CSV table of C-alpha atoms in Angstrom, one decimal:
chain,number,residue,atom,x,y,z
A,1,UNK,CA,6.2,-10.6,10.4
A,2,UNK,CA,7.5,-13.3,8.2
A,3,UNK,CA,7.5,-13.1,4.4
A,4,UNK,CA,4.3,-14.9,3.4
A,5,UNK,CA,5.0,-14.6,-0.4
A,6,UNK,CA,7.5,-17.5,0.1
A,7,UNK,CA,6.4,-19.7,3.1
A,8,UNK,CA,5.1,-18.2,6.3
A,9,UNK,CA,3.9,-14.9,7.8
A,10,UNK,CA,2.4,-14.1,11.1
A,11,UNK,CA,1.0,-11.5,13.4
A,12,UNK,CA,0.6,-11.9,17.2
A,13,UNK,CA,-0.3,-9.8,20.2
A,14,UNK,CA,-0.6,-6.1,19.6
A,15,UNK,CA,-0.3,-6.3,15.8
A,16,UNK,CA,-3.6,-8.1,15.9
A,17,UNK,CA,-5.3,-5.7,18.1
A,18,UNK,CA,-4.5,-2.7,15.9
A,19,UNK,CA,-6.3,-3.5,12.5
A,20,UNK,CA,-5.6,-1.0,9.7
A,21,UNK,CA,-9.2,-1.1,8.4
A,22,UNK,CA,-12.3,-1.3,10.6
A,23,UNK,CA,-14.4,-4.3,9.1
A,24,UNK,CA,-16.7,-4.8,12.3
A,25,UNK,CA,-17.8,-8.1,13.7
A,26,UNK,CA,-20.9,-10.0,12.3
A,27,UNK,CA,-24.0,-9.6,14.5
A,28,UNK,CA,-24.6,-12.5,16.8
A,29,UNK,CA,-27.8,-14.5,15.6
A,30,UNK,CA,-30.7,-14.1,18.0
A,31,UNK,CA,-33.9,-16.2,18.3
A,32,UNK,CA,-35.9,-12.9,18.7
A,33,UNK,CA,-35.6,-9.5,20.5
A,34,UNK,CA,-33.2,-8.8,23.2
A,35,UNK,CA,-33.7,-9.8,26.9
A,36,UNK,CA,-33.5,-6.3,27.7
A,37,UNK,CA,-36.6,-5.4,25.4
A,38,UNK,CA,-38.4,-8.6,26.7
A,39,UNK,CA,-37.9,-7.4,30.4
A,40,UNK,CA,-39.2,-4.0,29.4
A,41,UNK,CA,-42.3,-5.5,27.7
A,42,UNK,CA,-42.9,-7.8,30.9
A,43,UNK,CA,-42.8,-4.6,33.1
A,44,UNK,CA,-45.3,-3.0,30.7
A,45,UNK,CA,-47.7,-5.8,31.0
A,46,UNK,CA,-47.1,-6.1,34.9
A,47,UNK,CA,-48.0,-2.5,35.3
A,48,UNK,CA,-50.3,-1.9,32.5
A,49,UNK,CA,-52.9,-4.8,32.9
A,50,UNK,CA,-53.7,-4.1,36.5
A,51,UNK,CA,-54.1,-0.4,36.0
A,52,UNK,CA,-56.2,-1.0,32.9
A,53,UNK,CA,-58.4,-3.4,34.7
A,54,UNK,CA,-59.0,-1.2,37.5
A,55,UNK,CA,-60.1,1.5,35.4
A,56,UNK,CA,-62.5,-0.6,33.3
A,57,UNK,CA,-64.0,-2.6,36.2
A,58,UNK,CA,-65.7,0.6,37.3
A,59,UNK,CA,-67.5,1.1,34.0
A,60,UNK,CA,-68.0,-2.5,32.9
A,61,UNK,CA,-71.4,-3.4,31.2
A,62,UNK,CA,-72.6,-7.0,30.8
A,63,UNK,CA,-74.1,-6.1,27.5
A,64,UNK,CA,-70.7,-5.3,25.8
A,65,UNK,CA,-67.3,-6.6,25.8
A,66,UNK,CA,-65.9,-4.5,22.9
A,67,UNK,CA,-64.2,-1.8,25.0
A,68,UNK,CA,-62.4,-4.2,27.5
A,69,UNK,CA,-61.3,-6.3,24.6
A,70,UNK,CA,-60.1,-3.6,22.4
A,71,UNK,CA,-58.1,-1.9,25.1
A,72,UNK,CA,-56.6,-5.2,26.5
A,73,UNK,CA,-55.8,-6.2,22.9
A,74,UNK,CA,-54.1,-2.8,22.3
A,75,UNK,CA,-51.9,-3.5,25.4
A,76,UNK,CA,-50.8,-6.9,24.1
A,77,UNK,CA,-49.9,-5.4,20.8
A,78,UNK,CA,-47.8,-2.8,22.7
A,79,UNK,CA,-46.1,-5.7,24.6
A,80,UNK,CA,-45.5,-7.6,21.4
A,81,UNK,CA,-43.9,-4.6,19.7
A,82,UNK,CA,-41.5,-4.1,22.7
A,83,UNK,CA,-40.7,-7.7,23.7
A,84,UNK,CA,-41.7,-10.2,20.9
A,85,UNK,CA,-43.4,-13.4,21.1
A,86,UNK,CA,-41.8,-14.8,24.2
A,87,UNK,CA,-43.6,-12.1,26.1
A,88,UNK,CA,-46.6,-11.5,23.9
A,89,UNK,CA,-48.0,-15.0,24.1
A,90,UNK,CA,-48.2,-15.0,27.9
A,91,UNK,CA,-49.5,-11.5,27.9
A,92,UNK,CA,-52.3,-12.7,25.3
A,93,UNK,CA,-53.2,-15.5,27.6
A,94,UNK,CA,-53.2,-13.4,30.8
A,95,UNK,CA,-55.3,-10.9,29.2
A,96,UNK,CA,-57.9,-13.3,28.0
A,97,UNK,CA,-58.1,-14.6,31.5
A,98,UNK,CA,-58.5,-11.3,32.9
A,99,UNK,CA,-61.2,-10.5,30.4
A,100,UNK,CA,-63.1,-13.6,31.4
A,101,UNK,CA,-62.6,-13.1,35.2
A,102,UNK,CA,-63.5,-9.4,35.4
A,103,UNK,CA,-65.7,-8.8,32.3
A,104,UNK,CA,-67.8,-11.7,31.4
A,105,UNK,CA,-70.8,-13.0,33.4
A,106,UNK,CA,-70.8,-14.4,35.9
A,107,UNK,CA,-67.9,-12.1,37.4
A,108,UNK,CA,-65.2,-13.5,39.5
A,109,UNK,CA,-65.3,-17.0,37.8
A,110,UNK,CA,-63.8,-18.5,34.6
A,111,UNK,CA,-67.2,-19.8,33.5
A,112,UNK,CA,-68.9,-18.3,30.4
A,113,UNK,CA,-72.6,-18.5,30.2
A,114,UNK,CA,-72.8,-16.6,26.8
A,115,UNK,CA,-71.8,-18.0,23.5
A,116,UNK,CA,-71.3,-14.4,22.2
A,117,UNK,CA,-68.9,-13.7,25.0
A,118,UNK,CA,-67.0,-16.9,24.2
A,119,UNK,CA,-66.7,-16.0,20.5
A,120,UNK,CA,-65.2,-12.6,21.5
A,121,UNK,CA,-62.7,-14.1,23.8
A,122,UNK,CA,-61.7,-16.6,21.1
A,123,UNK,CA,-61.3,-13.9,18.5
A,124,UNK,CA,-59.4,-11.7,21.0
A,125,UNK,CA,-56.9,-14.5,21.7
A,126,UNK,CA,-56.4,-15.6,18.1
A,127,UNK,CA,-55.7,-11.9,17.1
A,128,UNK,CA,-53.2,-11.4,20.0
A,129,UNK,CA,-51.3,-14.5,19.1
A,130,UNK,CA,-51.3,-13.6,15.4
A,131,UNK,CA,-50.1,-10.0,16.0
A,132,UNK,CA,-47.3,-11.3,18.5
A,133,UNK,CA,-46.2,-13.8,15.9
A,134,UNK,CA,-46.1,-11.2,13.1
A,135,UNK,CA,-44.1,-8.8,15.4
A,136,UNK,CA,-41.6,-11.5,16.3
A,137,UNK,CA,-41.2,-12.7,12.6
A,138,UNK,CA,-40.5,-9.1,11.5
A,139,UNK,CA,-37.9,-8.7,14.2
A,140,UNK,CA,-36.2,-12.0,13.1
A,141,UNK,CA,-36.2,-10.7,9.4
A,142,UNK,CA,-34.8,-7.5,10.5
A,143,UNK,CA,-31.8,-9.3,12.5
A,144,UNK,CA,-31.2,-11.5,9.4
A,145,UNK,CA,-31.2,-8.6,7.0
A,146,UNK,CA,-28.8,-6.6,9.1
A,147,UNK,CA,-26.5,-9.8,9.6
A,148,UNK,CA,-26.7,-10.1,5.7
A,149,UNK,CA,-25.7,-6.6,5.1
A,150,UNK,CA,-22.8,-6.9,7.5
A,151,UNK,CA,-21.7,-10.2,5.8
A,152,UNK,CA,-21.9,-8.5,2.4
A,153,UNK,CA,-20.0,-5.4,3.7
A,154,UNK,CA,-17.3,-7.7,5.2
A,155,UNK,CA,-16.9,-9.6,2.1
A,156,UNK,CA,-16.7,-6.4,0.1
A,157,UNK,CA,-14.0,-5.0,2.3
A,158,UNK,CA,-11.9,-8.2,2.1
A,159,UNK,CA,-12.3,-8.4,-1.7
A,160,UNK,CA,-11.0,-4.8,-2.0
A,161,UNK,CA,-8.3,-5.4,0.4
A,162,UNK,CA,-7.3,-8.6,-1.5
A,163,UNK,CA,-6.8,-6.5,-4.6
A,164,UNK,CA,-4.8,-3.8,-2.7
A,165,UNK,CA,-1.2,-4.5,-3.4
A,166,UNK,CA,-0.3,-2.6,-0.1
A,167,UNK,CA,-2.3,-5.2,2.1
A,168,UNK,CA,-0.4,-8.1,3.5
A,169,UNK,CA,-1.9,-11.5,3.8
A,170,UNK,CA,-1.8,-11.3,7.6
A,171,UNK,CA,-3.8,-8.1,7.3
A,172,UNK,CA,-6.5,-10.0,5.4
A,173,UNK,CA,-6.5,-12.7,8.0
A,174,UNK,CA,-6.8,-10.3,10.7
A,175,UNK,CA,-10.0,-9.1,9.2
A,176,UNK,CA,-11.3,-12.6,9.2
A,177,UNK,CA,-10.4,-12.8,12.8
A,178,UNK,CA,-12.3,-9.6,13.7
A,179,UNK,CA,-15.3,-10.4,11.8
A,180,UNK,CA,-15.9,-13.7,13.3
A,181,UNK,CA,-14.3,-13.0,16.8
A,182,UNK,CA,-11.8,-15.8,16.4
A,183,UNK,CA,-8.6,-16.1,18.6
A,184,UNK,CA,-6.6,-17.6,15.9
A,185,UNK,CA,-6.8,-17.7,12.0
A,186,UNK,CA,-4.3,-19.7,10.0
A,187,UNK,CA,-3.9,-20.2,6.1
A,188,UNK,CA,-2.5,-23.7,5.8
A,189,UNK,CA,-0.7,-25.1,2.7
A,190,UNK,CA,-0.2,-28.8,2.1
A,191,UNK,CA,3.3,-29.9,1.0
A,192,UNK,CA,4.7,-32.8,-0.8
A,193,UNK,CA,5.7,-34.4,2.4
A,194,UNK,CA,2.1,-34.4,3.5
A,195,UNK,CA,2.3,-32.2,6.7
A,196,UNK,CA,0.7,-28.8,6.1
A,197,UNK,CA,2.8,-25.6,6.6
A,198,UNK,CA,1.4,-22.2,7.9
A,199,UNK,CA,1.4,-19.8,5.0
A,200,UNK,CA,0.1,-17.0,7.1
A,201,UNK,CA,-1.3,-16.8,10.7
A,202,UNK,CA,-2.8,-14.1,13.1
A,203,UNK,CA,-3.1,-14.8,16.8
A,204,UNK,CA,-4.5,-12.9,19.7
A,205,UNK,CA,-2.4,-13.3,22.9
A,206,UNK,CA,-5.2,-14.8,25.1
A,207,UNK,CA,-5.7,-17.9,26.9
A,208,UNK,CA,-7.7,-20.5,25.0
A,209,UNK,CA,-11.3,-20.9,25.9
A,210,UNK,CA,-12.3,-24.3,27.0
A,211,UNK,CA,-15.5,-24.0,24.7
A,212,UNK,CA,-13.7,-22.9,21.6
A,213,UNK,CA,-13.5,-25.1,18.6
A,214,UNK,CA,-11.4,-25.5,15.5
A,215,UNK,CA,-13.1,-25.3,11.9
A,216,UNK,CA,-11.2,-25.9,8.8
A,217,UNK,CA,-12.6,-24.6,5.4
A,218,UNK,CA,-11.1,-25.5,2.0
A,219,UNK,CA,-9.7,-22.2,0.6
A,220,UNK,CA,-8.3,-23.5,-3.0
A,221,UNK,CA,-5.9,-26.3,-4.2
A,222,UNK,CA,-3.5,-27.2,-1.3
A,223,UNK,CA,-4.9,-24.5,0.8
A,224,UNK,CA,-7.1,-24.7,3.9
A,225,UNK,CA,-8.4,-21.7,6.2
A,226,UNK,CA,-8.2,-22.8,9.8
A,227,UNK,CA,-9.9,-20.7,12.6
A,228,UNK,CA,-10.2,-21.5,16.3
A,229,UNK,CA,-12.7,-19.7,18.4
A,230,UNK,CA,-16.4,-19.8,19.2
A,231,UNK,CA,-18.7,-22.1,17.3
A,232,UNK,CA,-20.1,-20.6,14.1
A,233,UNK,CA,-23.6,-20.7,12.8
A,234,UNK,CA,-24.3,-22.3,9.4
A,235,UNK,CA,-24.8,-19.0,7.8
A,236,UNK,CA,-21.5,-17.7,9.3
A,237,UNK,CA,-19.7,-20.9,7.7
A,238,UNK,CA,-20.8,-19.9,4.3
A,239,UNK,CA,-19.5,-16.4,4.7
A,240,UNK,CA,-16.4,-17.8,6.1
A,241,UNK,CA,-16.0,-20.0,2.9
A,242,UNK,CA,-16.2,-16.9,0.9
A,243,UNK,CA,-13.4,-15.2,3.0
A,244,UNK,CA,-11.3,-18.3,2.6
A,245,UNK,CA,-11.4,-18.2,-1.2
A,246,UNK,CA,-10.5,-14.5,-1.2
A,247,UNK,CA,-7.6,-15.0,1.0
A,248,UNK,CA,-6.5,-17.9,-1.2
A,249,UNK,CA,-6.8,-15.7,-4.2
A,250,UNK,CA,-4.9,-13.0,-2.5
A,251,UNK,CA,-2.0,-15.3,-1.7
A,252,UNK,CA,-1.8,-16.7,-5.2
A,253,UNK,CA,-2.1,-13.2,-6.7
A,254,UNK,CA,0.8,-11.9,-4.5
A,255,UNK,CA,2.9,-14.7,-5.5
A,256,UNK,CA,2.3,-14.1,-9.2
A,257,UNK,CA,2.9,-10.5,-8.7
A,258,UNK,CA,6.3,-11.3,-6.9
A,259,UNK,CA,7.2,-13.8,-9.5
A,260,UNK,CA,6.5,-11.1,-12.4
A,261,UNK,CA,8.5,-8.5,-10.3
A,262,UNK,CA,11.3,-11.0,-10.0
A,263,UNK,CA,11.2,-11.7,-13.8
A,264,UNK,CA,11.3,-8.1,-14.5
A,265,UNK,CA,14.3,-7.5,-12.2
A,266,UNK,CA,16.0,-10.4,-13.9
A,267,UNK,CA,15.2,-9.0,-17.3
A,268,UNK,CA,16.3,-5.5,-16.4
A,269,UNK,CA,19.7,-7.0,-15.0
A,270,UNK,CA,20.2,-9.0,-18.1
A,271,UNK,CA,19.7,-5.8,-20.3
A,272,UNK,CA,22.2,-3.9,-18.0
A,273,UNK,CA,24.7,-6.7,-18.3
A,274,UNK,CA,24.3,-6.7,-22.2
A,275,UNK,CA,24.6,-2.8,-22.2
A,276,UNK,CA,27.6,-2.9,-19.9
A,277,UNK,CA,29.4,-5.6,-22.0
A,278,UNK,CA,28.7,-3.7,-25.2
A,279,UNK,CA,29.5,-0.3,-23.9
A,280,UNK,CA,32.6,-1.1,-21.8
A,281,UNK,CA,33.7,-3.4,-24.5
A,282,UNK,CA,33.7,-0.4,-26.9
A,283,UNK,CA,35.2,2.0,-24.6
A,284,UNK,CA,37.8,-0.4,-23.4
A,285,UNK,CA,39.0,-1.4,-27.0
A,286,UNK,CA,39.3,2.2,-28.1
A,287,UNK,CA,41.9,3.6,-25.5
A,288,UNK,CA,43.8,0.3,-25.2
A,289,UNK,CA,44.1,0.1,-29.0
A,290,UNK,CA,45.4,3.7,-29.0
A,291,UNK,CA,47.9,2.9,-26.1
A,292,UNK,CA,49.0,-0.3,-27.8
A,293,UNK,CA,49.6,1.3,-31.4
A,294,UNK,CA,51.5,4.1,-29.7
A,295,UNK,CA,53.7,2.0,-27.7
A,296,UNK,CA,54.4,-0.5,-30.6
A,297,UNK,CA,55.3,2.6,-32.7
A,298,UNK,CA,57.7,3.9,-30.3
A,299,UNK,CA,59.3,0.5,-29.8
A,300,UNK,CA,60.1,0.2,-33.5
A,301,UNK,CA,63.8,-0.1,-33.9
A,302,UNK,CA,64.0,0.6,-37.6
A,303,UNK,CA,62.1,4.0,-37.5
A,304,UNK,CA,63.6,7.1,-36.3
A,305,UNK,CA,61.0,9.4,-34.8
A,306,UNK,CA,61.4,13.1,-34.4
A,307,UNK,CA,60.7,14.8,-31.2
A,308,UNK,CA,57.5,16.0,-32.4
A,309,UNK,CA,56.3,12.8,-33.4
A,310,UNK,CA,57.4,11.1,-30.1
A,311,UNK,CA,55.5,13.7,-28.1
A,312,UNK,CA,52.4,13.1,-30.2
A,313,UNK,CA,52.6,9.4,-29.6
A,314,UNK,CA,53.1,9.8,-25.8
A,315,UNK,CA,50.2,12.3,-25.8
A,316,UNK,CA,48.0,9.5,-27.3
A,317,UNK,CA,49.1,7.1,-24.6
A,318,UNK,CA,48.3,9.8,-21.9
A,319,UNK,CA,45.0,10.6,-23.4
A,320,UNK,CA,44.0,7.0,-23.8
A,321,UNK,CA,45.1,6.4,-20.2
A,322,UNK,CA,43.0,9.2,-19.1
A,323,UNK,CA,40.0,7.7,-20.7
A,324,UNK,CA,40.5,4.4,-19.2
A,325,UNK,CA,40.9,6.3,-15.8
A,326,UNK,CA,37.6,8.2,-16.3
A,327,UNK,CA,35.9,4.9,-17.4
A,328,UNK,CA,37.0,2.9,-14.2
A,329,UNK,CA,36.1,6.0,-12.0
A,330,UNK,CA,32.6,6.3,-13.6
A,331,UNK,CA,32.0,2.4,-13.0
A,332,UNK,CA,33.1,2.6,-9.5
A,333,UNK,CA,31.2,5.5,-8.7
A,334,UNK,CA,28.0,3.8,-10.4
A,335,UNK,CA,28.5,0.8,-8.1
A,336,UNK,CA,28.8,3.2,-4.9
A,337,UNK,CA,25.6,4.8,-5.9
A,338,UNK,CA,23.7,1.4,-6.5
A,339,UNK,CA,25.1,0.1,-3.1
A,340,UNK,CA,24.1,3.2,-1.4
A,341,UNK,CA,27.4,3.8,0.2
A,342,UNK,CA,28.2,7.2,-0.9
A,343,UNK,CA,29.6,9.3,1.9
A,344,UNK,CA,29.0,13.2,1.7
A,345,UNK,CA,31.5,15.4,3.6
A,346,UNK,CA,29.6,18.6,3.0
A,347,UNK,CA,31.5,21.8,3.6
A,348,UNK,CA,31.4,25.6,2.3
A,349,UNK,CA,32.5,25.8,-1.2
A,350,UNK,CA,32.9,28.3,-3.9
A,351,UNK,CA,31.5,27.4,-7.2
A,352,UNK,CA,34.4,29.3,-9.0
A,353,UNK,CA,37.0,26.9,-7.2
A,354,UNK,CA,35.2,23.8,-8.3
A,355,UNK,CA,34.9,24.9,-11.8
A,356,UNK,CA,38.6,25.8,-11.8
A,357,UNK,CA,39.6,22.3,-10.8
A,358,UNK,CA,37.4,20.9,-13.3
A,359,UNK,CA,39.0,22.9,-16.1
A,360,UNK,CA,42.4,21.7,-14.9
A,361,UNK,CA,41.4,18.2,-15.3
A,362,UNK,CA,40.7,18.7,-19.1
A,363,UNK,CA,42.9,18.0,-21.9
A,364,UNK,CA,44.4,21.2,-23.4
A,365,UNK,CA,42.2,21.0,-26.5
A,366,UNK,CA,39.0,20.5,-24.6
A,367,UNK,CA,40.0,23.3,-22.0
A,368,UNK,CA,40.2,25.8,-24.9
A,369,UNK,CA,36.5,25.1,-25.7
A,370,UNK,CA,35.2,25.9,-22.4
A,371,UNK,CA,33.9,29.4,-21.7
A,372,UNK,CA,33.6,30.2,-18.0
A,373,UNK,CA,31.2,32.8,-16.6
A,374,UNK,CA,31.4,32.2,-12.9
A,375,UNK,CA,31.6,35.3,-10.4
A,376,UNK,CA,34.1,34.5,-7.6
A,377,UNK,CA,31.8,36.7,-5.4
A,378,UNK,CA,28.9,34.1,-5.4
A,379,UNK,CA,27.8,32.8,-2.1
A,380,UNK,CA,29.2,29.4,-1.1
A,381,UNK,CA,27.4,26.2,-1.3
A,382,UNK,CA,27.2,23.3,1.0
A,383,UNK,CA,28.7,20.3,-0.8
A,384,UNK,CA,31.4,17.5,-0.9
A,385,UNK,CA,34.2,18.8,-2.9
A,386,UNK,CA,35.3,15.6,-4.5
A,387,UNK,CA,31.6,14.6,-5.5
A,388,UNK,CA,30.8,18.0,-6.9
A,389,UNK,CA,34.1,18.0,-8.8
A,390,UNK,CA,33.2,14.6,-10.3
A,391,UNK,CA,29.6,15.4,-11.1
A,392,UNK,CA,30.4,18.9,-12.8
A,393,UNK,CA,33.3,17.2,-14.7
A,394,UNK,CA,31.0,14.6,-16.1
A,395,UNK,CA,28.5,17.1,-17.1
A,396,UNK,CA,31.2,19.2,-18.8
A,397,UNK,CA,32.5,16.1,-20.6
A,398,UNK,CA,29.2,15.2,-21.8
A,399,UNK,CA,28.8,18.6,-23.3
A,400,UNK,CA,32.1,18.6,-24.9
A,401,UNK,CA,31.3,15.3,-26.5
A,402,UNK,CA,28.0,16.2,-27.9
A,403,UNK,CA,28.8,19.9,-29.1
A,404,UNK,CA,29.7,20.0,-32.5
A,405,UNK,CA,33.3,20.5,-33.5
A,406,UNK,CA,34.4,24.1,-33.5
A,407,UNK,CA,31.7,25.3,-30.9
A,408,UNK,CA,32.2,26.3,-27.5
A,409,UNK,CA,30.7,24.9,-24.2
A,410,UNK,CA,29.6,27.7,-21.6
A,411,UNK,CA,29.8,27.1,-18.0
A,412,UNK,CA,28.1,29.8,-16.0
A,413,UNK,CA,26.7,30.2,-12.3
A,414,UNK,CA,24.2,32.4,-10.7
A,415,UNK,CA,22.3,32.6,-7.5
A,416,UNK,CA,18.8,31.0,-7.3
A,417,UNK,CA,16.3,30.7,-4.8
A,418,UNK,CA,17.8,28.8,-1.9
A,419,UNK,CA,21.0,28.0,-3.6
A,420,UNK,CA,23.5,28.4,-6.5
A,421,UNK,CA,22.7,27.3,-10.0
A,422,UNK,CA,25.5,26.2,-12.4
A,423,UNK,CA,24.6,25.6,-16.1
A,424,UNK,CA,26.6,23.7,-18.7
A,425,UNK,CA,25.4,24.9,-22.1
A,426,UNK,CA,26.2,23.3,-25.3
A,427,UNK,CA,25.0,23.7,-28.8
A,428,UNK,CA,24.6,20.2,-30.0
A,429,UNK,CA,21.6,18.2,-31.4
A,430,UNK,CA,19.7,18.5,-28.0
A,431,UNK,CA,17.5,15.9,-26.5
A,432,UNK,CA,13.7,15.7,-27.0
A,433,UNK,CA,11.6,16.4,-24.0
A,434,UNK,CA,10.3,13.0,-23.9
A,435,UNK,CA,13.8,11.5,-23.7
A,436,UNK,CA,15.4,13.9,-21.3
A,437,UNK,CA,15.1,11.7,-18.2
A,438,UNK,CA,16.5,8.8,-20.3
A,439,UNK,CA,20.0,10.5,-20.4
A,440,UNK,CA,20.4,9.8,-16.8
A,441,UNK,CA,19.8,6.1,-17.2
A,442,UNK,CA,23.0,3.9,-16.8
A,443,UNK,CA,24.7,3.0,-20.0
A,444,UNK,CA,22.4,5.4,-22.1
A,445,UNK,CA,24.3,6.5,-25.1
A,446,UNK,CA,21.8,8.5,-27.1
A,447,UNK,CA,21.5,5.9,-29.7
A,448,UNK,CA,25.4,5.8,-30.1
A,449,UNK,CA,25.3,8.9,-32.2
A,450,UNK,CA,28.5,10.2,-30.6
A,451,UNK,CA,31.7,8.3,-29.9
A,452,UNK,CA,33.2,7.6,-26.6
A,453,UNK,CA,31.3,7.5,-23.3
A,454,UNK,CA,30.1,4.4,-21.5
A,455,UNK,CA,26.7,6.1,-20.6
A,456,UNK,CA,27.4,6.4,-17.0
A,457,UNK,CA,28.5,10.0,-16.8
A,458,UNK,CA,25.2,11.7,-16.3
A,459,UNK,CA,23.9,9.1,-14.1
A,460,UNK,CA,26.9,9.3,-11.7
A,461,UNK,CA,26.5,13.2,-11.9
A,462,UNK,CA,22.9,13.1,-10.9
A,463,UNK,CA,23.4,10.5,-8.1
A,464,UNK,CA,26.1,12.6,-6.7
A,465,UNK,CA,24.3,15.9,-6.9
A,466,UNK,CA,21.0,14.5,-5.2
A,467,UNK,CA,23.4,12.8,-2.5
A,468,UNK,CA,24.5,16.3,-1.7
A,469,UNK,CA,20.9,17.5,-1.5
A,470,UNK,CA,20.8,19.3,-4.9
A,471,UNK,CA,19.3,18.6,-8.3
A,472,UNK,CA,20.5,18.0,-11.8
A,473,UNK,CA,17.9,18.8,-14.6
A,474,UNK,CA,18.1,19.0,-18.4
A,475,UNK,CA,16.7,22.0,-20.2
A,476,UNK,CA,16.6,23.3,-24.0
A,477,UNK,CA,19.4,25.8,-24.9
A,478,UNK,CA,17.3,28.7,-26.6
A,479,UNK,CA,19.6,28.7,-29.8
A,480,UNK,CA,19.6,25.0,-30.0
A,481,UNK,CA,21.3,22.3,-27.9
A,482,UNK,CA,21.1,21.2,-24.3
A,483,UNK,CA,21.5,23.0,-21.1
A,484,UNK,CA,22.3,20.9,-17.8
A,485,UNK,CA,21.3,22.8,-14.7
A,486,UNK,CA,23.0,21.8,-11.5
A,487,UNK,CA,21.6,23.3,-8.3
A,488,UNK,CA,22.9,23.0,-4.8
A,489,UNK,CA,21.9,24.6,-1.5
A,490,UNK,CA,23.5,27.6,0.0
A,491,UNK,CA,25.7,27.2,3.3
A,492,UNK,CA,23.3,27.7,6.3
A,493,UNK,CA,24.3,30.7,8.3
A,494,UNK,CA,23.8,30.2,12.1
A,495,UNK,CA,21.5,32.6,13.6
């Protein structure tokens, strides 16, 4: 299927033979009742009239035609109810001739010697013809009503499908093809060059019928609905015109929706670039400024630095370089997550082992603020060592940055249903319930209330955790603050 939001789309063969929604074809217009019913009516006449005549002849009376006329008229009404006008008219005439031949004097001839008998036969014939016409007219009206309901139902179905964003334009054209029994349906769009292009098409893999015709119906500005198949009646063409308008509206609506979606994506990308420049610019300048200031101080020839002062300046350089390294690592990790190229090498891991490596990566002052409550006897989890360490390190770093000075961060772990839960607990300002999911958005810095951090740490942590089949969720700390809960599945034990 080609992308019809741009230029073309198409469905052929089996795709057209498997509609996603049963619309149903319009009933074929008929001049009356079906041929089968007409044949049954003729059979009733052929068998019923001779039988009735045989019975009545034995009891005929020259004084009264009432009984034969009423019975023959009843038979004609039955024939009309079954077969309609085409069979009822001959039945009325044949019944009149039968009454004249067998029940009016002189018998055995078509002569009528009584004016009363002539009037009776004339009334009979008029009533029989009138009843036949009424029955046939009712059959026609019923067929038209059924067809009108089918057309309205098809239009309603198409209108609903046109509003459904899950429906493609070829799906809508396939409904048109089903309803009208067409072999090919195209939505053509005129171009500046003059030659129309196919905006969408459905085609059944079948040999063209020599009797098929092509019909084009205007569908809107620069749009034409072209169908190829059996000839359509005037009423069908009106319904087809409504279909054409709905298909054109669907095409235009989809293109507007795609344009709006593209605009939203561009706007989001622009906001992302702005946030990236602002955040990265801030977090690049701070460590670079620290490195430059420390190195410049060490290079001063006219200043004699003590050993403690030199160690302090070198420590500043090291800490600033670590911040730059963490920033670049988070940016690279975020790009990997966005591109979907994160490779997970899951193996059995002990949570205490991972927490220990995370602590070794912290600066000594930060390491002293972390309290660990992780039992080494906890069951192993199935995770990627590098990804889990990066995720947990980002969560711990986030907690340290938001925890008030002088307070500790608690890292604890416990067995939960189907996995191991590791919680990082701080006693900072916390996050309101309505904003908790926002902390996982890239470049989210919680209103810049805290220094440092490009706002990628938690986004990367959740992405890595979910890639390993786990979850990372925020919760309130009972005494105030935020608790990040990282859960990973246990190692599957073979049975």
